[in-house]
Amino acid sequence: MWGVTTAIWERYIEFKNEFWKNTISQTISPLLYMIAFGMGLGNTTQIDGHSYIQFIIPGIIALTTMNASFSSIAMSLNVQRLFEQIIMSPTPIWQYVLGQTIGGALRGVYSGVIVLIISAFFNADIHITPMFILVMLLNGMLFASLGVFAAINSKTHSSVSRFSTYVILPMTFLCNTFFSLDNVSGVVKFIIEVLPLTHSSRLLRDISFLNPTNYLSLLILILYMILFISISIYSIKKLKNL
């Protein structure tokens, strides 16, 4: 498993060298979301018996872990273009992908913790349990592995940005993050329900509200993670065989 630990260590060194830049950048967006969406409606609007600020914070945590995990891997690997070296090295490809996935997920969890700290200043009552942290980690792993896939299949930096625009950005606003899906119906609701971030938001919100855990959503996240890791490994092996 040395390949896994090496990849995680690489992510750690990169994070340590840019600790304050990463921390500040991961603070700005959640803070703006809470100010823009939470302060205006936070105490006046009720959703499912909870204040709006309590409703959106689990969604903000879900989208923040997604963005941090995906971008920290997709942008970094695409800039470094290390795949040729990995192909030539004795490092097992699955260990490399798994290590990058875990490293990116830990970055996402760190960003989620920042959101939790910020939420304390908004008097949001968020219940944190081991399952809450596990869902954050799982959400980070599936999007970090998607970041590996995006980096492998993007020839330029702009291609990664377009991938993020077409895939990550829509989920940021649609997947049960800022509004309830109760009033959404038809094909639109079906598409939203298929997307992984919807299930992450739902799980984090249920845990926060002390509702029963939706194990179907948990299973869906695990399946997405396995799928994204598998296609990333396949993509690198395909590149190796060219």
mmCIF file of C-alpha atoms in Angstrom:
data_model
loop_
_atom_site.group_PDB
_atom_site.id
_atom_site.type_symbol
_atom_site.label_atom_id
_atom_site.label_comp_id
_atom_site.label_asym_id
_atom_site.label_seq_id
_atom_site.Cartn_x
_atom_site.Cartn_y
_atom_site.Cartn_z
ATOM 1 C CA MET A 1 0.000 0.000 0.000
ATOM 2 C CA TRP A 2 3.016 2.314 -0.274
ATOM 3 C CA GLY A 3 1.525 3.810 -3.427
ATOM 4 C CA VAL A 4 -1.552 4.938 -1.490
ATOM 5 C CA THR A 5 0.424 6.547 1.314
ATOM 6 C CA THR A 6 2.777 8.241 -1.160
ATOM 7 C CA ALA A 7 -0.131 9.842 -3.017
ATOM 8 C CA ILE A 8 -1.731 10.976 0.255
ATOM 9 C CA TRP A 9 1.593 12.414 1.405
ATOM 10 C CA GLU A 10 1.878 14.314 -1.876
ATOM 11 C CA ARG A 11 -1.559 15.875 -1.262
ATOM 12 C CA TYR A 12 -0.554 16.720 2.315
ATOM 13 C CA ILE A 13 2.653 18.489 1.276
ATOM 14 C CA GLU A 14 0.759 20.488 -1.324
ATOM 15 C CA PHE A 15 -1.874 21.424 1.248
ATOM 16 C CA LYS A 16 0.697 22.356 3.888
ATOM 17 C CA ASN A 17 2.610 24.609 1.522
ATOM 18 C CA GLU A 18 -0.555 26.541 0.684
ATOM 19 C CA PHE A 19 -2.349 26.191 4.013
ATOM 20 C CA TRP A 20 -3.448 29.793 4.477
ATOM 21 C CA LYS A 21 -4.374 30.279 0.826
ATOM 22 C CA ASN A 22 -6.503 27.145 0.920
ATOM 23 C CA THR A 23 -8.104 28.040 4.242
ATOM 24 C CA ILE A 24 -9.038 31.569 3.195
ATOM 25 C CA SER A 25 -10.330 30.491 -0.214
ATOM 26 C CA GLN A 26 -12.452 27.718 1.348
ATOM 27 C CA THR A 27 -13.911 30.234 3.820
ATOM 28 C CA ILE A 28 -15.093 32.891 1.377
ATOM 29 C CA SER A 29 -17.685 30.975 -0.653
ATOM 30 C CA PRO A 30 -19.540 29.329 2.299
ATOM 31 C CA LEU A 31 -19.537 32.643 4.154
ATOM 32 C CA LEU A 32 -21.030 34.445 1.164
ATOM 33 C CA TYR A 33 -23.655 31.718 0.746
ATOM 34 C CA MET A 34 -24.692 32.042 4.374
ATOM 35 C CA ILE A 35 -24.816 35.826 4.219
ATOM 36 C CA ALA A 36 -26.629 35.979 0.869
ATOM 37 C CA PHE A 37 -29.094 33.141 1.434
ATOM 38 C CA GLY A 38 -29.147 32.750 5.183
ATOM 39 C CA MET A 39 -29.237 36.164 6.768
ATOM 40 C CA GLY A 40 -32.093 37.443 4.624
ATOM 41 C CA LEU A 41 -34.302 34.367 4.937
ATOM 42 C CA GLY A 42 -32.639 32.533 7.779
ATOM 43 C CA ASN A 43 -35.050 33.429 10.563
ATOM 44 C CA THR A 44 -38.170 34.251 8.552
ATOM 45 C CA THR A 45 -38.559 31.168 6.346
ATOM 46 C CA GLN A 46 -39.317 27.672 7.582
ATOM 47 C CA ILE A 47 -38.637 24.479 5.623
ATOM 48 C CA ASP A 48 -39.658 21.122 7.061
ATOM 49 C CA GLY A 49 -40.100 22.752 10.452
ATOM 50 C CA HIS A 50 -36.585 24.207 10.536
ATOM 51 C CA SER A 51 -35.263 27.685 9.882
ATOM 52 C CA TYR A 52 -33.865 28.294 6.432
ATOM 53 C CA ILE A 53 -30.322 28.794 7.746
ATOM 54 C CA GLN A 54 -30.482 25.369 9.395
ATOM 55 C CA PHE A 55 -31.793 23.919 6.148
ATOM 56 C CA ILE A 56 -29.077 25.278 3.879
ATOM 57 C CA ILE A 57 -25.991 24.649 6.039
ATOM 58 C CA PRO A 58 -25.927 20.843 5.422
ATOM 59 C CA GLY A 59 -26.338 21.619 1.728
ATOM 60 C CA ILE A 60 -23.486 24.124 1.847
ATOM 61 C CA ILE A 61 -21.310 21.520 3.588
ATOM 62 C CA ALA A 62 -22.151 18.986 0.872
ATOM 63 C CA LEU A 63 -21.357 21.355 -1.997
ATOM 64 C CA THR A 64 -18.216 22.662 -0.265
ATOM 65 C CA THR A 65 -16.764 19.186 0.243
ATOM 66 C CA MET A 66 -17.643 18.409 -3.366
ATOM 67 C CA ASN A 67 -15.962 21.517 -4.783
ATOM 68 C CA ALA A 68 -12.873 21.273 -2.572
ATOM 69 C CA SER A 69 -12.322 17.558 -3.227
ATOM 70 C CA PHE A 70 -12.876 17.809 -6.977
ATOM 71 C CA SER A 71 -10.870 20.968 -7.633
ATOM 72 C CA SER A 72 -7.927 20.027 -5.406
ATOM 73 C CA ILE A 73 -7.404 16.876 -7.487
ATOM 74 C CA ALA A 74 -8.576 17.828 -10.987
ATOM 75 C CA MET A 75 -6.724 21.142 -11.173
ATOM 76 C CA SER A 76 -3.547 19.900 -9.484
ATOM 77 C CA LEU A 77 -3.156 16.716 -11.525
ATOM 78 C CA ASN A 78 -3.978 18.480 -14.771
ATOM 79 C CA VAL A 79 -1.330 21.122 -14.116
ATOM 80 C CA GLN A 80 1.318 18.610 -13.049
ATOM 81 C CA ARG A 81 0.534 16.092 -15.814
ATOM 82 C CA LEU A 82 2.119 13.238 -13.840
ATOM 83 C CA PHE A 83 0.298 10.421 -15.572
ATOM 84 C CA GLU A 84 3.197 9.558 -17.874
ATOM 85 C CA GLN A 85 5.493 9.110 -14.863
ATOM 86 C CA ILE A 86 2.872 7.012 -13.057
ATOM 87 C CA ILE A 87 2.485 4.773 -16.097
ATOM 88 C CA MET A 88 6.247 4.190 -16.248
ATOM 89 C CA SER A 89 6.708 3.735 -12.494
ATOM 90 C CA PRO A 90 6.149 0.478 -10.568
ATOM 91 C CA THR A 91 3.330 2.122 -8.584
ATOM 92 C CA PRO A 92 0.125 0.094 -8.999
ATOM 93 C CA ILE A 93 -2.406 2.291 -10.730
ATOM 94 C CA TRP A 94 -5.205 1.448 -8.312
ATOM 95 C CA GLN A 95 -3.046 2.517 -5.375
ATOM 96 C CA TYR A 96 -2.250 5.825 -7.044
ATOM 97 C CA VAL A 97 -5.930 6.539 -7.772
ATOM 98 C CA LEU A 98 -7.033 5.473 -4.289
ATOM 99 C CA GLY A 99 -4.344 7.620 -2.656
ATOM 100 C CA GLN A 100 -5.313 10.679 -4.692
ATOM 101 C CA THR A 101 -8.963 10.021 -3.876
ATOM 102 C CA ILE A 102 -8.351 9.838 -0.125
ATOM 103 C CA GLY A 103 -6.082 12.879 -0.212
ATOM 104 C CA GLY A 104 -8.696 14.925 -2.060
ATOM 105 C CA ALA A 105 -11.442 13.706 0.270
ATOM 106 C CA LEU A 106 -9.481 14.824 3.331
ATOM 107 C CA ARG A 107 -9.184 18.267 1.759
ATOM 108 C CA GLY A 108 -12.952 18.247 1.324
ATOM 109 C CA VAL A 109 -13.544 17.236 4.943
ATOM 110 C CA TYR A 110 -11.278 20.067 6.077
ATOM 111 C CA SER A 111 -13.359 22.510 4.042
ATOM 112 C CA GLY A 112 -16.540 21.051 5.545
ATOM 113 C CA VAL A 113 -15.174 21.597 9.048
ATOM 114 C CA ILE A 114 -14.554 25.236 8.148
ATOM 115 C CA VAL A 115 -18.231 25.553 7.203
ATOM 116 C CA LEU A 116 -19.246 24.022 10.526
ATOM 117 C CA ILE A 117 -17.113 26.577 12.362
ATOM 118 C CA ILE A 118 -18.632 29.445 10.369
ATOM 119 C CA SER A 119 -22.153 28.128 10.998
ATOM 120 C CA ALA A 120 -21.625 28.528 14.744
ATOM 121 C CA PHE A 121 -21.626 32.310 14.236
ATOM 122 C CA PHE A 122 -25.049 32.065 12.599
ATOM 123 C CA ASN A 123 -26.577 30.286 15.611
ATOM 124 C CA ALA A 124 -27.288 27.201 13.527
ATOM 125 C CA ASP A 125 -27.989 24.080 15.560
ATOM 126 C CA ILE A 126 -26.121 21.395 13.613
ATOM 127 C CA HIS A 127 -25.877 17.917 15.133
ATOM 128 C CA ILE A 128 -22.533 16.333 14.298
ATOM 129 C CA THR A 129 -22.130 12.582 14.634
ATOM 130 C CA PRO A 130 -19.575 10.047 13.351
ATOM 131 C CA MET A 131 -22.011 9.300 10.509
ATOM 132 C CA PHE A 132 -22.033 12.991 9.591
ATOM 133 C CA ILE A 133 -18.235 12.958 9.212
ATOM 134 C CA LEU A 134 -18.392 9.650 7.327
ATOM 135 C CA VAL A 135 -20.824 11.113 4.780
ATOM 136 C CA MET A 136 -18.552 14.141 4.334
ATOM 137 C CA LEU A 137 -15.607 11.802 3.697
ATOM 138 C CA LEU A 138 -17.582 9.597 1.326
ATOM 139 C CA ASN A 139 -18.841 12.637 -0.581
ATOM 140 C CA GLY A 140 -15.270 13.889 -0.824
ATOM 141 C CA MET A 141 -13.959 10.539 -2.055
ATOM 142 C CA LEU A 142 -16.457 10.182 -4.874
ATOM 143 C CA PHE A 143 -15.826 13.712 -6.173
ATOM 144 C CA ALA A 144 -12.052 13.458 -5.714
ATOM 145 C CA SER A 145 -12.105 10.288 -7.815
ATOM 146 C CA LEU A 146 -14.213 12.158 -10.373
ATOM 147 C CA GLY A 147 -11.478 14.797 -10.294
ATOM 148 C CA VAL A 148 -8.895 12.144 -11.181
ATOM 149 C CA PHE A 149 -11.054 11.104 -14.131
ATOM 150 C CA ALA A 150 -11.482 14.721 -15.273
ATOM 151 C CA ALA A 151 -7.731 15.388 -15.073
ATOM 152 C CA ILE A 152 -6.880 12.251 -17.058
ATOM 153 C CA ASN A 153 -9.318 13.043 -19.849
ATOM 154 C CA SER A 154 -8.688 16.797 -20.069
ATOM 155 C CA LYS A 155 -5.951 17.812 -22.472
ATOM 156 C CA THR A 156 -5.861 21.453 -21.350
ATOM 157 C CA HIS A 157 -6.597 23.496 -18.223
ATOM 158 C CA SER A 158 -9.635 25.017 -19.912
ATOM 159 C CA SER A 159 -11.029 21.510 -20.449
ATOM 160 C CA VAL A 160 -11.013 20.955 -16.668
ATOM 161 C CA SER A 161 -12.809 24.271 -16.198
ATOM 162 C CA ARG A 162 -15.436 23.300 -18.755
ATOM 163 C CA PHE A 163 -15.912 19.932 -17.066
ATOM 164 C CA SER A 164 -16.459 21.745 -13.780
ATOM 165 C CA THR A 165 -18.918 24.145 -15.420
ATOM 166 C CA TYR A 166 -20.967 21.387 -17.047
ATOM 167 C CA VAL A 167 -20.918 18.856 -14.192
ATOM 168 C CA ILE A 168 -19.995 20.423 -10.846
ATOM 169 C CA LEU A 169 -21.658 23.842 -11.100
ATOM 170 C CA PRO A 170 -25.206 22.583 -11.833
ATOM 171 C CA MET A 171 -25.054 20.231 -8.850
ATOM 172 C CA THR A 172 -23.921 23.109 -6.631
ATOM 173 C CA PHE A 173 -27.271 24.859 -6.962
ATOM 174 C CA LEU A 174 -29.736 22.104 -7.878
ATOM 175 C CA CYS A 175 -29.009 19.085 -5.699
ATOM 176 C CA ASN A 176 -31.124 19.713 -2.607
ATOM 177 C CA THR A 177 -28.672 22.343 -1.429
ATOM 178 C CA PHE A 178 -30.556 25.657 -1.360
ATOM 179 C CA PHE A 179 -34.146 24.512 -1.838
ATOM 180 C CA SER A 180 -36.326 21.540 -1.040
ATOM 181 C CA LEU A 181 -37.171 19.100 -3.811
ATOM 182 C CA ASP A 182 -40.749 18.679 -2.569
ATOM 183 C CA ASN A 183 -42.118 21.116 -5.166
ATOM 184 C CA VAL A 184 -39.999 19.770 -8.016
ATOM 185 C CA SER A 185 -41.572 17.114 -10.201
ATOM 186 C CA GLY A 186 -41.308 15.274 -13.473
ATOM 187 C CA VAL A 187 -38.130 14.768 -15.461
ATOM 188 C CA VAL A 188 -36.299 17.561 -13.651
ATOM 189 C CA LYS A 189 -36.798 15.900 -10.271
ATOM 190 C CA PHE A 190 -35.741 12.528 -11.674
ATOM 191 C CA ILE A 191 -32.487 13.991 -13.022
ATOM 192 C CA ILE A 192 -31.759 15.757 -9.736
ATOM 193 C CA GLU A 193 -32.471 12.583 -7.767
ATOM 194 C CA VAL A 194 -29.968 10.666 -9.884
ATOM 195 C CA LEU A 195 -27.113 13.070 -9.126
ATOM 196 C CA PRO A 196 -24.827 12.104 -6.211
ATOM 197 C CA LEU A 197 -24.764 15.476 -4.435
ATOM 198 C CA THR A 198 -28.527 15.209 -3.880
ATOM 199 C CA HIS A 199 -27.968 12.160 -1.714
ATOM 200 C CA SER A 200 -25.070 13.756 0.151
ATOM 201 C CA SER A 201 -27.194 16.807 0.981
ATOM 202 C CA ARG A 202 -30.087 14.604 2.043
ATOM 203 C CA LEU A 203 -27.948 12.447 4.312
ATOM 204 C CA LEU A 204 -26.213 15.387 5.979
ATOM 205 C CA ARG A 205 -29.532 17.153 6.499
ATOM 206 C CA ASP A 206 -31.219 14.058 7.948
ATOM 207 C CA ILE A 207 -28.332 13.543 10.372
ATOM 208 C CA SER A 208 -28.347 17.209 11.318
ATOM 209 C CA PHE A 209 -32.108 17.125 11.973
ATOM 210 C CA LEU A 210 -31.826 13.809 13.873
ATOM 211 C CA ASN A 211 -33.977 12.063 11.274
ATOM 212 C CA PRO A 212 -33.501 8.370 10.428
ATOM 213 C CA THR A 213 -30.553 7.736 8.108
ATOM 214 C CA ASN A 214 -31.520 7.056 4.499
ATOM 215 C CA TYR A 215 -29.399 3.973 3.818
ATOM 216 C CA LEU A 216 -30.451 3.892 0.163
ATOM 217 C CA SER A 217 -28.773 7.284 -0.330
ATOM 218 C CA LEU A 218 -25.717 5.985 1.518
ATOM 219 C CA LEU A 219 -25.563 2.968 -0.804
ATOM 220 C CA ILE A 220 -25.895 5.219 -3.849
ATOM 221 C CA LEU A 221 -22.931 7.313 -2.711
ATOM 222 C CA ILE A 222 -20.819 4.182 -2.228
ATOM 223 C CA LEU A 223 -21.752 2.930 -5.694
ATOM 224 C CA TYR A 224 -20.877 6.288 -7.245
ATOM 225 C CA MET A 225 -17.523 6.242 -5.477
ATOM 226 C CA ILE A 226 -16.750 2.727 -6.762
ATOM 227 C CA LEU A 227 -17.839 3.752 -10.271
ATOM 228 C CA PHE A 228 -15.686 6.881 -10.390
ATOM 229 C CA ILE A 229 -12.617 5.107 -8.973
ATOM 230 C CA SER A 230 -13.090 2.278 -11.476
ATOM 231 C CA ILE A 231 -13.378 4.548 -14.517
ATOM 232 C CA SER A 232 -10.333 6.524 -13.356
ATOM 233 C CA ILE A 233 -8.261 3.342 -13.093
ATOM 234 C CA TYR A 234 -9.573 2.205 -16.484
ATOM 235 C CA SER A 235 -8.715 5.563 -18.084
ATOM 236 C CA ILE A 236 -5.103 5.442 -16.850
ATOM 237 C CA LYS A 237 -4.717 1.820 -17.995
ATOM 238 C CA LYS A 238 -6.140 2.776 -21.390
ATOM 239 C CA LEU A 239 -3.622 5.616 -21.613
ATOM 240 C CA LYS A 240 -0.859 3.171 -20.674
ATOM 241 C CA ASN A 241 -1.815 0.815 -23.508
ATOM 242 C CA LEU A 242 -1.728 3.500 -26.201
#
